XYZ file of C-alpha atoms in Angstrom:
130
model
C -224.418 -134.756 -15.481
C -221.679 -134.335 -18.060
C -221.063 -136.096 -20.792
C -217.176 -136.563 -18.910
C -218.980 -138.244 -15.959
C -220.701 -140.977 -17.936
C -218.346 -141.713 -21.147
C -215.794 -144.887 -21.216
C -212.308 -143.432 -21.453
C -211.180 -146.564 -23.116
C -211.210 -145.406 -26.613
C -210.764 -148.444 -29.158
C -208.961 -147.418 -32.069
C -208.207 -148.799 -35.293
C -207.179 -148.176 -39.028
C -209.436 -147.943 -41.830
C -207.637 -151.586 -43.236
C -208.389 -153.917 -40.565
C -210.964 -156.312 -41.756
C -214.617 -155.771 -40.489
C -213.087 -159.528 -38.699
C -210.168 -158.134 -36.759
C -212.391 -154.894 -36.056
C -215.161 -157.262 -34.375
C -212.614 -159.521 -32.985
C -210.773 -155.914 -31.092
C -214.889 -154.839 -29.852
C -215.505 -158.226 -28.487
C -212.727 -158.495 -26.561
C -212.400 -155.202 -25.176
C -216.632 -155.494 -24.568
C -217.070 -152.460 -26.955
C -219.646 -151.400 -29.540
C -217.818 -148.762 -31.631
C -214.227 -148.060 -32.423
C -212.760 -145.045 -33.590
C -211.323 -145.316 -37.116
C -208.438 -142.814 -37.642
C -208.192 -142.575 -41.187
C -205.640 -139.428 -42.420
C -207.235 -140.336 -46.059
C -210.839 -139.696 -45.796
C -210.728 -136.690 -43.412
C -209.610 -138.235 -39.963
C -211.457 -139.231 -37.155
C -214.514 -141.890 -38.337
C -216.628 -144.325 -36.154
C -217.437 -148.092 -36.648
C -220.335 -149.582 -34.900
C -221.200 -153.259 -34.472
C -224.581 -152.557 -36.419
C -222.159 -151.722 -39.418
C -220.642 -154.961 -39.168
C -223.707 -156.663 -38.776
C -225.426 -154.903 -42.230
C -222.205 -156.084 -44.059
C -222.240 -159.526 -43.010
C -226.303 -159.205 -43.304
C -225.472 -158.190 -46.734
C -223.327 -161.487 -47.550
C -220.363 -159.470 -47.293
C -216.882 -161.321 -46.121
C -215.798 -160.241 -43.122
C -212.204 -161.469 -43.816
C -212.156 -159.146 -47.077
C -214.175 -156.334 -45.799
C -212.350 -153.354 -44.908
C -213.467 -151.045 -42.140
C -212.779 -147.869 -44.374
C -216.154 -149.109 -46.741
C -218.218 -149.094 -43.434
C -216.952 -146.303 -41.670
C -218.872 -143.304 -40.828
C -216.833 -140.502 -41.695
C -219.862 -137.631 -41.112
C -219.689 -137.950 -37.520
C -221.200 -136.027 -34.853
C -219.059 -135.383 -31.869
C -219.651 -134.684 -28.725
C -217.394 -132.092 -25.604
C -216.438 -133.210 -22.566
C -218.833 -131.059 -21.104
C -222.346 -131.350 -22.851
C -225.002 -132.366 -20.857
C -225.641 -135.933 -20.633
C -229.607 -134.529 -22.188
C -227.494 -132.653 -25.124
C -225.966 -136.148 -25.458
C -229.028 -138.111 -25.723
C -230.699 -135.592 -27.896
C -227.997 -135.668 -30.699
C -228.322 -139.477 -30.333
C -232.258 -139.447 -30.917
C -231.797 -136.749 -33.806
C -229.214 -137.978 -35.738
C -230.441 -142.052 -34.979
C -227.668 -143.454 -33.668
C -225.916 -145.141 -30.263
C -222.457 -143.842 -29.756
C -220.846 -140.067 -29.743
C -216.943 -139.836 -30.045
C -216.035 -137.323 -27.251
C -213.661 -134.796 -28.302
C -211.068 -132.905 -26.454
C -208.648 -130.367 -27.622
C -209.401 -132.260 -31.060
C -208.519 -135.829 -29.995
C -210.690 -138.668 -29.015
C -210.901 -138.265 -25.184
C -214.235 -141.350 -24.795
C -216.868 -142.724 -26.011
C -220.250 -142.063 -24.975
C -223.363 -144.668 -25.553
C -226.879 -144.718 -24.889
C -225.860 -147.536 -22.293
C -223.669 -145.228 -20.485
C -226.985 -142.763 -20.372
C -228.907 -144.893 -19.182
C -226.738 -146.319 -16.141
C -226.130 -142.671 -14.932
C -230.057 -141.763 -15.397
C -231.413 -145.471 -14.018
C -231.666 -145.720 -10.265
C -228.930 -147.880 -8.586
C -230.398 -151.325 -8.023
C -230.706 -152.851 -5.040
C -230.670 -156.288 -4.335
C -233.837 -157.944 -2.248
C -233.563 -161.024 -0.559
C -236.243 -163.071 -1.418
């Protein structure tokens, strides 16, 4: 199975000046664990994850004043839609992260997460009557 078969094609994109609270609200509303940060001044495409927000809050930083650019990962590993799920899982395990931005022709086409891969690999649950 390929990344294109598992990835979410609904990509939340935010800017570098969004506050962490704004980013968290958008992520919660869309029920996603990561947002693509488009920042032409910092090299283009980065990622902000729920873990980045949690780390900031855990350090006592104010989510109403902290901007996403200060917490965005810009050294991103990108996946291609034609990667196998094994390739994506290996990249995540090797890099220690749970989300990969999927690029198609240099543009974000989706995000694939560990959860997406598990859904594809795990057998469909059957409801067993009690």
